[in-house]
Each structure stands twice: as structure tokens, then as C-alpha cells.
Phi, psi and omega in degrees: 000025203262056163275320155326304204093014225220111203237145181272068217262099157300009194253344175302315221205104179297143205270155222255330176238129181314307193288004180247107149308146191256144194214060185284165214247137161265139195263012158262163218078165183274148162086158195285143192338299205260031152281304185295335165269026179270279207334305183300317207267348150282008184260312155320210154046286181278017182242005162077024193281318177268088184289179179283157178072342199291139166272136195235164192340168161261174193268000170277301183301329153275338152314290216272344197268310195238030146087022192250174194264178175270335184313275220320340165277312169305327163321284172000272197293339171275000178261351168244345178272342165257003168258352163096015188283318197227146181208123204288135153270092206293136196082342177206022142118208200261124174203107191346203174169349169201196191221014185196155191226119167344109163339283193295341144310332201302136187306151173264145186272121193285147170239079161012110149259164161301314236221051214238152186241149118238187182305333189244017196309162214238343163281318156333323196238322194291355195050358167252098196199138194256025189274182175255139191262067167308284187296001172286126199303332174286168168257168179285157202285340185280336168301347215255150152316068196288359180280305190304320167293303169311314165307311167279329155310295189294338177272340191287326182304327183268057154276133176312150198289340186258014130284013178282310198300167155079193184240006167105147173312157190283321195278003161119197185271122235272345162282359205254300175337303174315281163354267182333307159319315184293311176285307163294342171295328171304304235231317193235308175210145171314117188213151177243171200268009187261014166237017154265145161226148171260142148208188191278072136113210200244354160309297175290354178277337202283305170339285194312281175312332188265005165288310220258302205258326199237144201220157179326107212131302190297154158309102153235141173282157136227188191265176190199082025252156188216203179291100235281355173268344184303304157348287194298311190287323162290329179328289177338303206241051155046031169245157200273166215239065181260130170262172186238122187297141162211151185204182161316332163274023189068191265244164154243079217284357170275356164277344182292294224261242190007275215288314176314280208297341135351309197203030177011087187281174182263293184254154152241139185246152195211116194272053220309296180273100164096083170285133156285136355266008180268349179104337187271176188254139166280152167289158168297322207277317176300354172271289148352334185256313183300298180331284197338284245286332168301328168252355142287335163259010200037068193223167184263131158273124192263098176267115207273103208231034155266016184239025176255005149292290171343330193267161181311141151267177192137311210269179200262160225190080158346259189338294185317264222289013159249000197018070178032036157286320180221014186230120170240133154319093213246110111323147192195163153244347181315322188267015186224310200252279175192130189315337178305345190255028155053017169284090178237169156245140165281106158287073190222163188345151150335283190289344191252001178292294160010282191274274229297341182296288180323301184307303168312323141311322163275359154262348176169047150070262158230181178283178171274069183329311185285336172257034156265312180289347177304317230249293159333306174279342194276305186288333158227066162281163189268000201251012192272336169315279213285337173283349153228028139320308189280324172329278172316329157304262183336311166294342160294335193288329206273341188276333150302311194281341194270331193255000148287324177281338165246029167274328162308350172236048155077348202257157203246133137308117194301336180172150180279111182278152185272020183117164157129207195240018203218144163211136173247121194236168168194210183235133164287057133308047214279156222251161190219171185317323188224044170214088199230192184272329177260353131327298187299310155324312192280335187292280182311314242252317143290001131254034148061058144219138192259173187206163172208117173286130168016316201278298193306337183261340195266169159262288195307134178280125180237126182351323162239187132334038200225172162244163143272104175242130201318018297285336199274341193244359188250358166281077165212125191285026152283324172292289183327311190297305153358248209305332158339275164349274210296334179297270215313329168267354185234007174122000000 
């Protein structure tokens, strides 16, 4: 197999099963680790090397056997367990599940670009990029109050000189904390300010929960589609990955409540307002229907609540209607002020703030007090209501002008957003091995546009065609000639 890259030297790896050839990996050839364990273990399977039933390696012991991380094998194993190859035993691992794989399913043989996008591509974030960033989670810096934000970076800069000393509270910076209490107790629910916790942004809060609740194994859910680093972060820390279908009419709780009783998750993360990437709200009566499924199975809810200043007031709103008993609350500033100053936060129980604390010390101590008072002086400055007030103008103006531009290239909305910074469109199209949404991403990318496709957002394999596009960046006529283009060739 060593076509693959992927070679059978048995003196490497004592093999972990009699019926599993040992595959440790050569790190030369084109394409990626879990391109090359898909490619070997469907040639395997279907070559009958590999039976029905065969138990296959744990994801530690094929880590560890051929010097690679475990992301890159659960990636792997979750990529054969959705071509049906493979199938999870919640306790006991990995197991074949057919002996032959559909044509149209069969792994693409990798082909060498110039050019390649994913989820974790570096231009995506960094803002520094001469590509036009349709996909990309930021805004231009003139949508942002940029005087207010400067104006608070200089004053968070006049920290007292006896703040110099120590690493900062452990629970973040304590004017900031107040505040935040303070507000939510006004607008949404009672919270004190010692069941806040800060962190470096809502990435590092989603980490932080899956350190602190889940151990290798565990269940979680997400929506699908849903965010797409999220996706990746849960992998990392080797717990399995079930999505629950959302769409414009929200969650699909009768697959929720299958899946619960199926594969008993510990958590669910749930994008309750302005869901990334459709844009869309859970109703109240679909929030009220998830709690039940939360307290009739028993798992926690991660509510990722960083897009509701943008959002109408009004919208439902977990963390309320649950008063943190089994719902913790993920904050962010990155969408009102600017991803740079990295400040997000966790709301959550009395008793379960403790161990998030604890973790958070034992993984990086504290947060940063200067983007923390930076973050402080900016919400309550007095222009900040209204900066984001306009904010939220400008993104209705922009979700206009983005979804007439792209009905001009033919494309449909996957759903109608309820506000926020994203509209996800495509084509009625169905995607084929070598005609997709990351095909085509690599295609922009090399005309120096970045894009982010279906793929980056699913579980699931889907049917058309779309990307997530940025409302700041997509009336614009390079993209359109773009996206022109690819209409005019496939149709």
C-alpha cells in the first residue's frame, strides 16, 4: 500500500489487534495524514483485509504506534465512520461496519495544488492577508468604533503601577466581571459577578469547558452546520463528535432525542442567537424543548451567546430560562469591538465555576488585565451603545447588498438570517469527488480570494453547494466575476 504512503514495516508497532496489520506512516509523498489512513483503511476493508466486526486500533494506540497526534486519527476514524466504513461503540472504540465502499463515496486520489484552504487556514484570522476575506469571522476595522477602541487600549495602557505585580485575579479583571453582571442581570438573567469568569477570547472558554466536563470518549453534541473550529476542538480532546441537523426552522429535536438516547452525550454546544453560519435564532418554544431534552437525558449545554448584541431584543435566550443550573454561558467581544483584544467569558453555576477556575490556572494561569481593562473602558464609554447600534445598521445594509449580489450569480440562500455578520448561499448543485465547495475554495484562493465552504461547517455530506459569506466583504466585484465564473462553467 505503499501508494498510500503508508507502509506494512511490522517490526515498528507491536499490532494492537492479530487481524489489524500495523501501518506506520511514511512521512513522504503528497497529502495528508488522514488523507492516507482513509485511502489505506478503505483498500484494506475492501480488500477484505480488514472483516466486518474487526476491531480497529484505539485512537491513542494508533497514535502512538506511528508518532502522529490523536486529532489526526479521530479526524481519520470520523471520516470513515461517515463514508459507513466504520462504526463507534460508545466504551469500546472503533469497529469495520461493511466490506465494500459505494463508487461514489470512494476516497480521491490526492492531487498536489498550488494553493489549499481549510478551517484552520491562517489567513482566515490573522487579518493580514492581501486575499478579499468573504470568509472570514472579522469586520473591517472602520465598521468597529475604531476611536473608542483606541481610546481604551490607551487608557487600559495607564495601569497602576502596584498592577504591575502578581499575574492578575485568577477570575479575570474584577471591574470588568462586575459590569458584565451587572448587565446581564438588567437584560437577561440574575448572575453574580463571582459566577463570571474571563477568558482569552470564546475559543479559549469552549477549551476550558471541554477540559473541565469531558474526558476521551465522551459524547457531544453539535449543531451541524455549526462553527467550524468548534468542530476540530472537540476532536482534539478525543471525544466523539455527533451532529444534531439545523436549518432555518432550527434544531431537529427529534434527531436530538435519538441521538441522546443513543450515545448519552455529556454536553451540547448551542449557538442559541445569530447561529454561525446560518444566521439564524432558536424560537423560545425550541429553547424550552431542548432544556427538557437536557434535563430528560442529562447533559449540559454550552450556550455560545456571542452574537446577541446584534441580535433584536427579545430572542431566546437559554442561560434565562435556565438560571445556570445545567446551561453555561460563552461570551465574547470580538463581534462589538475587535478580535484583537481577545476577551471572552464564561457564566456559569456556583458550584461548577470552582473546577473552570481551577483549569484555567492549570492551563495558563490568568487572562490578560490590560485587554481586560481595554475591554472595560471601551463598554463603558459612553458612545459604545450607539457604536453598536450602527454596528448592527451596517450589517443589515450589508446583508442586503450581499444577498442581491449573490442572486446575481445564481445563488440561493441555505437560510434567511435573522441579522448578525454572515449569509450562507450556494447553488443547487450536488457536489461530486472533484467538484465541491473546497475544490472551488482552492480555486479562490488562487485568485486571491479566501472563501469557506460547506465542508468547513458539516458533519454531515451535503447535498448542494454553499459557502459562508461575510456580509463586509461580499458586494464586491471581484467576488462576483468569481463566483460568475464557476456559474457559467458547471451550469
Amino acid at each position: 500500500m505503499a501508494h498510500h504512503g503508508l507502509a506494512a514495516d511490522q517490526g515498528a508497532c507491536a499490532a494492537p489487534h492479530p487481524s489489524w496489520p500495523v501501518l506506520p506512516l511514511e512521512r513522504s509523498g503528497k497529502g495528508s495524514l488522514v488523507d492516507k489512513i482513509v485511502a489505506a483503511v478503505t483498500d484494506m476493508v475492501s480488500g477484505k483485509e480488514l472483516r466486518i466486526g474487526t476491531r480497529m486500533p484505539s485512537v491513542r494506540q494508533f497514535a502512538k504506534c506511528n508518532g502522529i497526534s490523536t486529532f489526526t486519527v479521530v479526524e481519520a476514524y470520523d471520516r470513515l465512520v461517515t463514508l459507513g466504513l466504520l462504526y463507534s461503540r460508545r466504551g469500546s472504540g472503533y469497529f469495520v461496519a461493511r466490506q465494500a465502499l459505494p463508487a461514489a463515496l470512494a476516497p480521491v486520489p490526492f492531487v498536489a495544488a498550488p494553493a489549499a484552504v481549510d478551517a484552520l487556514t491562517p489567513e482566515l484570522y490573522t487579518g493580514v492577508t492581501d486575499a478579499l476575506p468573504v470568509g472570514a469571522g472579522w469586520l473591517p476595522p472602520e465598521w468597529y468604533g475604531e476611536d473608542t477602541i483606541l481610546d481604551a487600549v490607551r487608557q487600559a495602557m495607564r495601569i497602576p503601577a502596584n498592577r504591575l505585580r502578581g499575574y492578575g485575579h485568577p477570575l479575570g479583571f474584577p471591574a470588568l466581571r462586575q459590569h458584565l453582571a451587572s448587565t446581564l442581570t438588567d437584560e437577561l438573567f440574575p448572575v453574580d459577578a463571582d459566577q463570571v469568569l474571563l477568558t482569552h477570547g470564546a475559543t479559549h472558554a469552549f477549551d476550558l469547558i471541554l477540559r473541565t466536563l469531558t474526558r476521551p470518549g465522551d459524547t457531544v453534541f453539535v449543531e451541524d452546520p455549526g462553527y467550524s473550529n468548534l468542530l476540530s476542538l472537540i476532536r482534539h480532546h478525543g471525544c466523539n463528535v455527533v451532529g444534531i441537523p439545523r436549518d432555518e426552522r432550527g434544531l431537529d429535536m427529534e434527531a436530538l432525542a435519538e441521538q441522546a438516547r443513543l450515545t448519552q452525550p455529556k454536553l451540547m454546544f448551542v449557538n442559541t442567537v445569530l447561529q454561525n453560519p446560518l444566521g439564524t435564532s432558536l424560537t423560545p418554544a425550541q429553547a424550552h424543548r431542548l432544556l427538557a431534552l437536557a434535563e430528560q437525558f442529562d447533559f449540559w449545554l454550552v450556550e455560545d451567546d456571542i452574537y446577541r448584541e446584534l441580535a433584536a431584543r427579545g430572542e431566546a435566550s437559554l442561560a434565562a430560562l435556565d438560571g445556570l443550573r445545567r446551561v453555561i454561558r460563552v461570551g465574547s467581544f470580538s463581534k462589538t469591538l475587535s478580535p484583537v483584544l481577545r476577551v471572552g467569558s464564561i457564566c456559569a453555576s456556583a458550584s461548577l465555576l470552582p473546577e473552570l477556575v481551577r483549569v484555567k490556572m492549570l492551563t495558563g494561569l490568568t487572562t490578560s488585565e490590560v485587554n481586560e481593562r481595554a475591554v472595560h473602558h471601551a463598554i463603558t464609554a459612553r458612545p459604545y451603545r450607539r457604536m453598536v447600534e450602527k454596528l448592527a445598521a451596517q450589517l443589515e445594509a450589508g446583508r442586503a447588498r450581499s444577498e442581491e449580489a449573490l442572486r446575481e450569480v445564481g445563488m440561493t440562500p441555505v437560510a434567511h438570517p435573522r441579522g448578525g455578520m454572515f449569509v450562507s448561499a450556494g447553488w443547487d448543485i450536488a457536489p461530486t469527488p472533484d467538484w465541491n465547495g473546497r475544490v472551488i475554495a482552492d480555486q479562490a484562493l488562487r485568485a486571491g480570494i479566501l472563501l469557506a465552504p460547506n465542508e468547513f461547517f458539516m458533519l454531515r455530506a451535503s447535498s448542494t453547494i454553499w459557502f459562508r459569506f461575510n456580509v463586509a466583504y461580499t458586494d464586491q466585484p471581484q467576488l462576483r466575476g468569481f463566483l460568475q465564473s464557476i456559474r457559467s462553467r458547471r451550469g
